[in-house]
Each structure stands twice: as structure tokens, then as C-alpha cells.
Short mmCIF file of C-alpha atoms (C1' of nucleotides) and ligand atoms in Angstrom, two decimals:
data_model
loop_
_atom_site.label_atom_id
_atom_site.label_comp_id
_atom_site.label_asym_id
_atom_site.label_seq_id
_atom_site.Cartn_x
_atom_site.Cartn_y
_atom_site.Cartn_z
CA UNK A 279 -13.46 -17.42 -0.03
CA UNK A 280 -12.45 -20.73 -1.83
CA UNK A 281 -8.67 -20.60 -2.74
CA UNK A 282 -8.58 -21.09 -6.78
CA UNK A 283 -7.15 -19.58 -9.22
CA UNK A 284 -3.69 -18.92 -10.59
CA UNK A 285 -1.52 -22.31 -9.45
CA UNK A 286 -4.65 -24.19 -10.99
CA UNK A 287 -5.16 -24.60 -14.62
CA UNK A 288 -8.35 -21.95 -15.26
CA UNK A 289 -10.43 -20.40 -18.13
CA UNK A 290 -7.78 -17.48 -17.86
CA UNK A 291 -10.02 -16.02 -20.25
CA UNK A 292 -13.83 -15.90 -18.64
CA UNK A 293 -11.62 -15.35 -15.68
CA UNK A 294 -10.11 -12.19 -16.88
CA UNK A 295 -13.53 -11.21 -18.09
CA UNK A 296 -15.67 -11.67 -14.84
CA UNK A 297 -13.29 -9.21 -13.13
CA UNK A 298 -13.47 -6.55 -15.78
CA UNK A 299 -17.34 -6.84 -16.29
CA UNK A 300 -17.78 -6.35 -12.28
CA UNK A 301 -15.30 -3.65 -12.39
CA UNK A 302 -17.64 -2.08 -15.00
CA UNK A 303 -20.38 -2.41 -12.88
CA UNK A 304 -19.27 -0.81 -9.81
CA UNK A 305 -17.54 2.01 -11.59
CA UNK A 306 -19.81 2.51 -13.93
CA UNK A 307 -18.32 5.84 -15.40
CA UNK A 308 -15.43 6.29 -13.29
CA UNK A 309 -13.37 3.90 -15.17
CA UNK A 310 -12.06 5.69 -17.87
CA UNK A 311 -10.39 4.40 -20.80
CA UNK A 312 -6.68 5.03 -19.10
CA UNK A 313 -7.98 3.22 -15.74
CA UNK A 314 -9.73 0.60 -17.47
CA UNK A 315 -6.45 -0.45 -20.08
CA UNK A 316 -4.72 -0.46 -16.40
CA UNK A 317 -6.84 -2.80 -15.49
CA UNK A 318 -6.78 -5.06 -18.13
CA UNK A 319 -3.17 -5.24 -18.12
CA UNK A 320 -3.25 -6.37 -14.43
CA UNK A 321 -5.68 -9.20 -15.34
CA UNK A 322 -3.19 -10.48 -18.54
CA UNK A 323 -1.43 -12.65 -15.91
CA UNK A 324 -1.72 -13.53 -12.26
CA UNK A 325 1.83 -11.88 -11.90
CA UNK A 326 2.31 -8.76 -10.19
CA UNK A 327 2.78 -5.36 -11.99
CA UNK A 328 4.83 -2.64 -10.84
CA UNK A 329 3.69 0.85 -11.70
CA UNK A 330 6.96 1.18 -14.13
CA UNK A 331 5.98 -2.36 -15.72
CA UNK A 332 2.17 -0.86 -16.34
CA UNK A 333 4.03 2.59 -17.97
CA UNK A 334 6.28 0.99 -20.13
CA UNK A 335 2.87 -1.35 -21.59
CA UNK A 336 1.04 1.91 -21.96
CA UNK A 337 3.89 3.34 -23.92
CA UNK A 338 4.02 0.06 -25.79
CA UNK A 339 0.82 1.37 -27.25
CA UNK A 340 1.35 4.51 -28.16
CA UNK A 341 0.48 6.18 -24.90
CA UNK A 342 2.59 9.03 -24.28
CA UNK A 343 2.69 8.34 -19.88
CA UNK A 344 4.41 10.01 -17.63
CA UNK A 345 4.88 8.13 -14.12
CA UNK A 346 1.95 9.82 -12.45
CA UNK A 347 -0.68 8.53 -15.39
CA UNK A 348 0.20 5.13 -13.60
CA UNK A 349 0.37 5.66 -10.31
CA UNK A 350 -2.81 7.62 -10.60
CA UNK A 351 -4.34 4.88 -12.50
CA UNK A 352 -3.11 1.86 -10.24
CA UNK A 353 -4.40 4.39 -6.87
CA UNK A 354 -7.68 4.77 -8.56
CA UNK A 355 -7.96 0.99 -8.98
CA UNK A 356 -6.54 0.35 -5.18
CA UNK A 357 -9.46 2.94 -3.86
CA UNK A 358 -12.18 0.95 -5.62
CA UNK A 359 -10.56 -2.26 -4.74
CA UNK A 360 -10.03 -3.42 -7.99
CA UNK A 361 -6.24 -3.98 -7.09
CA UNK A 362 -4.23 -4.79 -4.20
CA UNK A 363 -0.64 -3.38 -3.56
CA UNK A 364 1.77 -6.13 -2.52
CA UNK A 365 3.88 -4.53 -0.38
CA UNK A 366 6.60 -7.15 -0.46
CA UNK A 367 6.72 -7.03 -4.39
CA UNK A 368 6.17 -3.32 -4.34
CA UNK A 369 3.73 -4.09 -7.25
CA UNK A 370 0.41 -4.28 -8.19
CA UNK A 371 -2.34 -7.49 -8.98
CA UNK A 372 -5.81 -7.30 -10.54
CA UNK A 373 -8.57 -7.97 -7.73
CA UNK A 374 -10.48 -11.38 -9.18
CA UNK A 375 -13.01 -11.12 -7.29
CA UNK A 376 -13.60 -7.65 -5.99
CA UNK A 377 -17.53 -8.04 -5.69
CA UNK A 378 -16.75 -10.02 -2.17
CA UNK A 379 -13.15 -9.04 -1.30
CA UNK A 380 -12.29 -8.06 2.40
CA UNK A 381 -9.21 -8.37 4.38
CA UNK A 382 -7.40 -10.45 1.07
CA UNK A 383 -4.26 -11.72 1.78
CA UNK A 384 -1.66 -13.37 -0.70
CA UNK A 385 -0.10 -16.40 -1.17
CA UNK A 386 3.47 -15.10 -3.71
CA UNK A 387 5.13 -17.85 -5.72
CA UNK A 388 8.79 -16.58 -5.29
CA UNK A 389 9.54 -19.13 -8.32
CA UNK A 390 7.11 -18.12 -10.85
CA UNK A 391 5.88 -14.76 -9.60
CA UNK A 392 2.14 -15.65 -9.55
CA UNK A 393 0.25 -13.94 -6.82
CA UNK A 394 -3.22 -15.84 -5.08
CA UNK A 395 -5.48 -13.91 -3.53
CA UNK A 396 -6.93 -15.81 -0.26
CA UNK A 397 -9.51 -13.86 1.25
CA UNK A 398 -11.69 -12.72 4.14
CA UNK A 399 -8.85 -13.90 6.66
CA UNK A 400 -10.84 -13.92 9.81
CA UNK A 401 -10.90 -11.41 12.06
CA UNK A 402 -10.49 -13.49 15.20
CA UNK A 403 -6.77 -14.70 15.06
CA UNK A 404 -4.09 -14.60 17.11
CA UNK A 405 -3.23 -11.18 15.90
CA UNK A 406 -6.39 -9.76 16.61
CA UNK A 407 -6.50 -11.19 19.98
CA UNK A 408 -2.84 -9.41 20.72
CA UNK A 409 -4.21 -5.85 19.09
CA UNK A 410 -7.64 -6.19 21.37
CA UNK A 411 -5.16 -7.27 24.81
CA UNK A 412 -3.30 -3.80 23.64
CA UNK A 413 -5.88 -1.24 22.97
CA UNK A 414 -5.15 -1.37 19.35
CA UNK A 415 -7.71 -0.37 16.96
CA UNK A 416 -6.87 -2.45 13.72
CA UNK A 417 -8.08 -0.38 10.55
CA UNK A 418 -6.39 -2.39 7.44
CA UNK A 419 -3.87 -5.44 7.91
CA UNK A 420 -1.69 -6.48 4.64
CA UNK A 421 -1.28 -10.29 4.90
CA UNK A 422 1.79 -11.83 2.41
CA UNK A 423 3.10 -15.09 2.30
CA UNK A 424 5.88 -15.96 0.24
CA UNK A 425 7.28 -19.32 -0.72
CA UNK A 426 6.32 -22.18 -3.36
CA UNK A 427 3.11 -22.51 -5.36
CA UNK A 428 2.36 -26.43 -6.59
CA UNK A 429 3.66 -26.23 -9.78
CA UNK A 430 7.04 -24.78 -8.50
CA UNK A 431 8.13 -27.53 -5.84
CA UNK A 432 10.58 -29.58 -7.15
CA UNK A 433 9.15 -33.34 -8.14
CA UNK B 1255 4.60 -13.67 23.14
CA UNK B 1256 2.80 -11.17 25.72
CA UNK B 1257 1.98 -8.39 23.95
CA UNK B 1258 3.91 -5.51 25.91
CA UNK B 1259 5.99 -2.77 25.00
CA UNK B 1260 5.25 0.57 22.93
CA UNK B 1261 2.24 1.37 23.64
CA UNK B 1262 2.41 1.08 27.59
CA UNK B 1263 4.54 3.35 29.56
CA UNK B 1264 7.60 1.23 30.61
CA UNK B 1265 11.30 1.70 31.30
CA UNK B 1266 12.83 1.86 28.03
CA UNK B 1267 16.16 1.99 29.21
CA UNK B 1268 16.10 -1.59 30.35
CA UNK B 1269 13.46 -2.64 27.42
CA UNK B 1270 16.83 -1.18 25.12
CA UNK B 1271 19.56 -2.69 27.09
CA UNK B 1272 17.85 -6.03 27.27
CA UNK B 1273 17.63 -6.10 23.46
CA UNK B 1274 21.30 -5.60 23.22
CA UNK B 1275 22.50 -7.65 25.46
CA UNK B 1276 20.81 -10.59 23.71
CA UNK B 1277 22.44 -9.00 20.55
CA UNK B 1278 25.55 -9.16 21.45
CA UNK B 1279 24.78 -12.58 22.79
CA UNK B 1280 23.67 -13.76 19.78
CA UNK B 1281 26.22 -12.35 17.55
CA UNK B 1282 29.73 -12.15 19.30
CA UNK B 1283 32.11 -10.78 17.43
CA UNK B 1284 30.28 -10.06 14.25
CA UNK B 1285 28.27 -7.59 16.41
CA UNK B 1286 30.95 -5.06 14.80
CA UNK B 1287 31.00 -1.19 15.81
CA UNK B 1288 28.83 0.32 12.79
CA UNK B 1289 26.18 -2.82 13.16
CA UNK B 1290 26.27 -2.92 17.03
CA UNK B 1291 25.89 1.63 16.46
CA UNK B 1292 23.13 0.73 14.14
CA UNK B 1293 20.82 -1.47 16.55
CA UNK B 1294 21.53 1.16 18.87
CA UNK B 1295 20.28 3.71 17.11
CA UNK B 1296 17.01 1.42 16.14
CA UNK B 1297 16.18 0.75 20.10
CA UNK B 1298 16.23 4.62 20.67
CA UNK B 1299 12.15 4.71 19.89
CA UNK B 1300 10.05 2.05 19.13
CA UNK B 1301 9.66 4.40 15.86
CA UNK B 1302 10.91 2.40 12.69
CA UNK B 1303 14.04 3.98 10.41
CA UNK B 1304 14.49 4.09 7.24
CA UNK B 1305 17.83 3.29 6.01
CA UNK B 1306 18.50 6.85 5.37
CA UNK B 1307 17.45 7.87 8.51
CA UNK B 1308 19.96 5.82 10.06
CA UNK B 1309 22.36 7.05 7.85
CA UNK B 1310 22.10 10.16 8.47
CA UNK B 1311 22.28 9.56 12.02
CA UNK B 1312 25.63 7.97 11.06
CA UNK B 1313 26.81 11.43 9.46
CA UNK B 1314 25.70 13.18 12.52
CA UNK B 1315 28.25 11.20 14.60
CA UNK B 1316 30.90 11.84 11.91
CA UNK B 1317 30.91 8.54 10.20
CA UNK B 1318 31.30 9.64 6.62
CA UNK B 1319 29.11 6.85 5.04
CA UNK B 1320 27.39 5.71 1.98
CA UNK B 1321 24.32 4.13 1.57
CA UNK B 1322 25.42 0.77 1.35
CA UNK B 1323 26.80 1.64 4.92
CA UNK B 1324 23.48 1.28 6.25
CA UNK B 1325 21.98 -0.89 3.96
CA UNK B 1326 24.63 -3.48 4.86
CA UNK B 1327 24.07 -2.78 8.19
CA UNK B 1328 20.86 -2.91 8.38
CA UNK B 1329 20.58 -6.40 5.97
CA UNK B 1330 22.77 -7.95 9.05
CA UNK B 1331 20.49 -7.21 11.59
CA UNK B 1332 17.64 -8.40 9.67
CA UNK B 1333 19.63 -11.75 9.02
CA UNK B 1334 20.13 -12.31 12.37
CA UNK B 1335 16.83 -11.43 13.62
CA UNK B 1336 18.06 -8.50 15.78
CA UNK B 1337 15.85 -6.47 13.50
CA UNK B 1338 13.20 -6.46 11.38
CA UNK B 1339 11.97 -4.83 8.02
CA UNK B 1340 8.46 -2.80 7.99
CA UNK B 1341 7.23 -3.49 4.31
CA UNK B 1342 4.54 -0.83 4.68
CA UNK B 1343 6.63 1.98 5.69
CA UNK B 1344 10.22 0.76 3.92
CA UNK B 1345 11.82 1.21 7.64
CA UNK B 1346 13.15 -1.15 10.45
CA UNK B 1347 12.61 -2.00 13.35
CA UNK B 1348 14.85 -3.41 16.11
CA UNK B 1349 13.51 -6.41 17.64
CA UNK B 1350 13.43 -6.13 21.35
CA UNK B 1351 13.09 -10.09 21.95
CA UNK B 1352 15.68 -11.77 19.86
CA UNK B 1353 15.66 -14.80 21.74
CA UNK B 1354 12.23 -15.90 21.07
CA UNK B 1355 11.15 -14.32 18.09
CA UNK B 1356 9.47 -16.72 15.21
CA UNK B 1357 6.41 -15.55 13.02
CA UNK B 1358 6.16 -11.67 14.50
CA UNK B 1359 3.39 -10.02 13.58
CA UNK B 1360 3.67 -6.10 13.78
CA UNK B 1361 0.83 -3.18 14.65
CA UNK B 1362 1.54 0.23 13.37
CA UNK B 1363 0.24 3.38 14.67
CA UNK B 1364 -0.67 5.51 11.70
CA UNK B 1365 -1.07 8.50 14.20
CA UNK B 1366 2.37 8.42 16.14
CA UNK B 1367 4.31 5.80 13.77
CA UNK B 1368 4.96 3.45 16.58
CA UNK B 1369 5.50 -0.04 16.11
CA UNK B 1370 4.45 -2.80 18.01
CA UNK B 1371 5.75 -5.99 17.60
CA UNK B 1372 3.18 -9.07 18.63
CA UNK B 1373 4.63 -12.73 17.85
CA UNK B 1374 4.32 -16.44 17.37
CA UNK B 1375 1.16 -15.84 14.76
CA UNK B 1376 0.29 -19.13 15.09
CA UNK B 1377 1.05 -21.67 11.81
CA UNK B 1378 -2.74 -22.84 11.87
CA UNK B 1379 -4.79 -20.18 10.65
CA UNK B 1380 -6.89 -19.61 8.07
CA UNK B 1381 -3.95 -18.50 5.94
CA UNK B 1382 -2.36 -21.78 6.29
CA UNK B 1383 -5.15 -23.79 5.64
CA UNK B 1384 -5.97 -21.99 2.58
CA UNK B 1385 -2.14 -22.25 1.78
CA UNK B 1386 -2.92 -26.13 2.41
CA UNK B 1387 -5.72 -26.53 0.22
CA UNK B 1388 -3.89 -24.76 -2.72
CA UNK B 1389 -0.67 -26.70 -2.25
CA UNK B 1390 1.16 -23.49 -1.64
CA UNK B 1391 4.41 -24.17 0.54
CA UNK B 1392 5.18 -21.67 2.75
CA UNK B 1393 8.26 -19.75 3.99
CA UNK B 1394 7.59 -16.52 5.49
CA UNK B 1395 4.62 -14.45 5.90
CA UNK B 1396 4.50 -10.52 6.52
CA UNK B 1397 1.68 -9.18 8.90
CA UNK B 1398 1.34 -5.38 9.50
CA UNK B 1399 -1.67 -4.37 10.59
CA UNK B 1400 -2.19 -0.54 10.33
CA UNK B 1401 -4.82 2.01 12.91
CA UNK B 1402 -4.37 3.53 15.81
CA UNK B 1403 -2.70 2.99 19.19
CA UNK B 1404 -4.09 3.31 22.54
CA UNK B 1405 -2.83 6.73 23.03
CA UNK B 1406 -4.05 7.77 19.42
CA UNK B 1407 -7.33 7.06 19.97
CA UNK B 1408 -8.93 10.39 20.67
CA UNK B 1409 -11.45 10.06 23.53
"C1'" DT C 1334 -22.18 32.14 -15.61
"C1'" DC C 1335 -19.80 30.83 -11.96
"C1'" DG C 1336 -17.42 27.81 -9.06
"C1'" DA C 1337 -16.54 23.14 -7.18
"C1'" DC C 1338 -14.89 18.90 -8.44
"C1'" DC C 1339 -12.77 15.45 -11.24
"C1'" DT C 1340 -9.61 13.93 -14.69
"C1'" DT C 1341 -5.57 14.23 -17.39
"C1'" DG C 1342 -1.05 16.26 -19.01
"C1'" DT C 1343 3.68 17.56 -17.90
"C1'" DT C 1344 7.97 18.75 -15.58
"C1'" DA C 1345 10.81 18.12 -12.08
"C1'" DT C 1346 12.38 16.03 -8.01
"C1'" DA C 1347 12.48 13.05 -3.83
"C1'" DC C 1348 13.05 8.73 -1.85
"C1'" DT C 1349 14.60 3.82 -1.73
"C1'" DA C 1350 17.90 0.26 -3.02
"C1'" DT C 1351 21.69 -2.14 -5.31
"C1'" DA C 1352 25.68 -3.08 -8.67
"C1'" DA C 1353 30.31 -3.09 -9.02
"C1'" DC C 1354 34.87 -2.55 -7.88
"C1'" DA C 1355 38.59 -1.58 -4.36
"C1'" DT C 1356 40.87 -2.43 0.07
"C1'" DA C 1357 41.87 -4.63 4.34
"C1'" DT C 1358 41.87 -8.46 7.57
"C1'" DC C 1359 41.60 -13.12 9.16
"C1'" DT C 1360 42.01 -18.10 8.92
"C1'" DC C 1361 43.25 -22.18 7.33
"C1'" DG C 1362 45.69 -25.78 4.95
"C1'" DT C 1363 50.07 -26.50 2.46
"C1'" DA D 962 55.81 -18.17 4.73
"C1'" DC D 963 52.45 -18.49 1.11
"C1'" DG D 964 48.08 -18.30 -1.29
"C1'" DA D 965 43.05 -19.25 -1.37
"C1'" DG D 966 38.80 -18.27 0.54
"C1'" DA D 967 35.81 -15.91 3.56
"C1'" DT D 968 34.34 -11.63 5.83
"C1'" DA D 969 33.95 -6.75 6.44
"C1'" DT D 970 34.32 -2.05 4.92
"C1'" DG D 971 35.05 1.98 1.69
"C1'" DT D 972 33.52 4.34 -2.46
"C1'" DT D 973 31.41 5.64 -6.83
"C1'" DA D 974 27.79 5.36 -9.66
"C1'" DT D 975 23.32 4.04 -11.04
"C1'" DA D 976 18.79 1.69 -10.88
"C1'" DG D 977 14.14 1.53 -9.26
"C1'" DT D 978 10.06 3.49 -6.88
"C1'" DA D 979 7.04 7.41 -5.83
"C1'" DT D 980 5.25 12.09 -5.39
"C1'" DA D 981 5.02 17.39 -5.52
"C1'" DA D 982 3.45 20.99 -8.07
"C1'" DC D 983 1.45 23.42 -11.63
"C1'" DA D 984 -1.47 23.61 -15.96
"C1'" DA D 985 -5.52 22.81 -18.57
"C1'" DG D 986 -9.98 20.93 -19.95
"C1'" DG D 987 -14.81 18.78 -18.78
"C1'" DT D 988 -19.01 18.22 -16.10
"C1'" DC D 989 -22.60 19.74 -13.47
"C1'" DG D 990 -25.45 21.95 -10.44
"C1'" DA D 991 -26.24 26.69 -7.94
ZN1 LIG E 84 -6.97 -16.34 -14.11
ZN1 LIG E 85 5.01 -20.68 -8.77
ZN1 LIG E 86 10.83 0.18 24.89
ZN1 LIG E 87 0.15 5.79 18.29
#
DNA sequence: TCGACCTTGTTATACTATAACATATCTCGT
DNA sequence: ACGAGATATGTTATAGTATAACAAGGTCGA
């Protein structure tokens, strides 16, 4: 996948829309009105969401939520691959491109909080060497790099 | 690194003394009872803890501690590189090769919760050139790959 | 119509992590 | 000896993250 995106000045806008429209089309039905508002809120920004971030927006709007109606929500979108978990972050980012998205990993700006997504990391590194040499069956690896994006190294 | 350990059969008693000995290399006097206790307890499997699994350990042997106890603990470790944090699982790890320890990479076994720990990812993957190419800068990278060990695997 | 499945609502609780303040010790320069 | 700063520990309280469990309605095919 071409690395683009968040550190770069974008359309935000067609970008936020290209996401949602193929989210539409693979869900087709499945993404309910609660699901789908989850979504969009994950693709306002390229920052991470925790789940408690995502309540307190739904309550924002008049949404009544309880923790579970965003965990289910952000699980949902996670199962479809709509969103990735950051582990480090313990938070949640819209999937931009989710039409061609295997084995993502993430590039986190620990200045400004912007997540990249970098994907299809090849399945023929080192690490995959070392599981093979061990009889280890690799089913999902999480990938997260943390450190500076462009805009947040010093001049 | 060799890719060895958990997954083979091998004398733990000398993989766990090994590890300590570098520790208390390493650290001297700062190696203090409740941290030097701690590691111990962390190189009794090559299962990872989660803070209040150590501390309750701690309680078992009488110490009447807190949280922070272990957190502290625990924090030390991870500072020095004696030990090492699991994102996915919120646990930790001891790290049984101190002394040459840069970039590990770690292999969970979703079956038996072992950890393996397989290092020196190498700086000049596909991560880092996308990292490159985005002018991303960076400073430390997680990778936990999740499936099933040898011994998991049912025939 | 029934039952299987999915979705949402709601309450309560479990698990993970840190803030903040107190106490003790050591070391170093004065 | 004295005080300042650094390090380590003790302790209380609270913040932040996540799930269990039960209830209730909707869809859809058998
Ligand atoms: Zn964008
Ligand atoms: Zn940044
Ligand atoms: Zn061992
Ligand atoms: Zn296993």
C-alpha cells in the first residue's frame, strides 16, 4: 500500500467519504445507524478514539449510551475491518482503506496523536522467519510504531 | 537472536538463573528485594503477568502491598530492559536475554498463553521504509504476533 | 407460529493504571 | 553538622478501560 494520508495535507473530506461509502458497500445492512455514527466519528480525525471518547460524542448528541453501545459498536467495526484497535493507545482509528487492508500496521505520532495506517507488511520478515524456525503458526500480528510524524520534528 | 526457549523443552532452571544473573549484573544495587522478588516471580513460566497477578503473588508471601507496589516494580524492570510489557494481553514478561536485547519481537500462544520472545527485528523492513517515505521518525515499535505454538497445534 | 439469530437497552461489576501525599534513606557540597 | 536533591517505599484514593449478565424487540425462514 502507498503510505499517504494523515502527516500529508489531504482532501480530509473525499477522504472521509471514500471510507464510509466502501463501508456501506460491504455492510450493506449491517451498519446500522449506531455503528455507522461510530464510524463517522472515527473518520473526523486521523487521531485515535478510545471507546469512552466515542461514548461521551454519542452522548454529545443526545444518545443515551451506556459503555457496551460502544464497545459493541467499535467490535462490530473491528470484525468487518472497518477499524483497527491500537493496542498501545488502547483506542480505536477508522480503517481508510478497508477494501485492500491486510496485516496494517501503524506509524503513532506521540506529538500530535495522528495514527498512519501502513499496510500489507510482508509476510516474509525477520519475524516470520523466527515463527517458521519455531513451529509457530502466526494467525494475526499487531505492528505499532511510535515516535515523530513530519510535521512534529522540531525545525 | 536464535529463536529458542518456550516452546522447546529445555532446562528452565538455568534459562531462569541465567536471566538473573545478568539482572543483577546489570542493575547492582538498585536490583532491590521487591524488584529483584518481582523478576523472580516473572521467570517462573514463560507465561506473562499482569500487574495484579504479581501482586497478588506479593500478598501470598506476606508483603502487604498496593498496586503501585507492583506497578513500580514492574515500570523498573521494563526501564531497564529486564522485562518487557505485552500490549495485547496488558501483562509482562521477563526478558531472559538482557544483555542483547534491542527491537524484540514477541509470539504469543493464544492456546497455552506462552510467550516467546524473538529479537533484533531488523531496522530495514518494510515498516521502515514506509516510515521513510512518510518522514515518520521512529522510536520504538511493538510486534506481537498472536496463533498457536508448536505444542498447540493439534495434529 | 415457532424458534434461531441479531441488535439494542440497561445495570452492575471487573480489571487495569495512576495521582497524590507521606516517610525514610543516602549522598553530596557547604 | 546541615540542608538540598535524588531515590525508594508506604498508603489512600481515584481514574480509566472493559465485560458479564439479563431483558426486550425485530427479522426471517421452517
Ligand atoms: Zn484524511
Ligand atoms: Zn505528529
Ligand atoms: Zn525457560
Ligand atoms: Zn502454546
Amino acid at each position: 500500500m502507498i503510505p499517504s494520508g494523515p502527516f500529508e495535507r489531504h482532501d480530509h473530506a473525499s477522504c472521509r467519504a471514500r471510507a464510509l461509502a466502501q463501508a456501506d458497500q460491504v455492510c450493506g445492512e449491517r451498519l446500522t445507524p449506531v455503528r455507522r455514527r461510530v464510524l463517522e466519528l472515527l473518520l473526523e480525525s486521523h487521531v485515535a478514539l478510545g471507546a469512552y471518547d466515542v461514548l461521551e460524542r454519542l452522548r454529545d448528541e443526545g444518545h443515551r449510551a451506556q459503555p457496551p453501545v460502544a464497545y459493541r459498536a467499535l467490535d462490530f467495526l473491528v470484525a468487518q475491518g472497518l477499524a483497527h484497535r491500537i493496542e498501545r493507545l488502547n483506542a480505536f482509528i477508522a480503517c481508510h482503506r478497508p477494501a485492500d487492508c491486510e496485516a496494517p500496521a501503524f506509524l503513532i505520532c506521540r506529538a500530535c496523536n495522528r495514527v498512519a495506517e501502513t499496510g500489507n507488511t510482508p509476510k516474509r520478515g525477520a519475524l516470520a522467519r523466527d515463527a517458521r524456525a519455531l513451529g509457530f503458526e502466526i494467525e494475526e500480528t499487531v505492528i505499532e510504531a511510535r515516535g515523530l510524524c513530519p510535521a512534529c520534528q522540531t525545525p
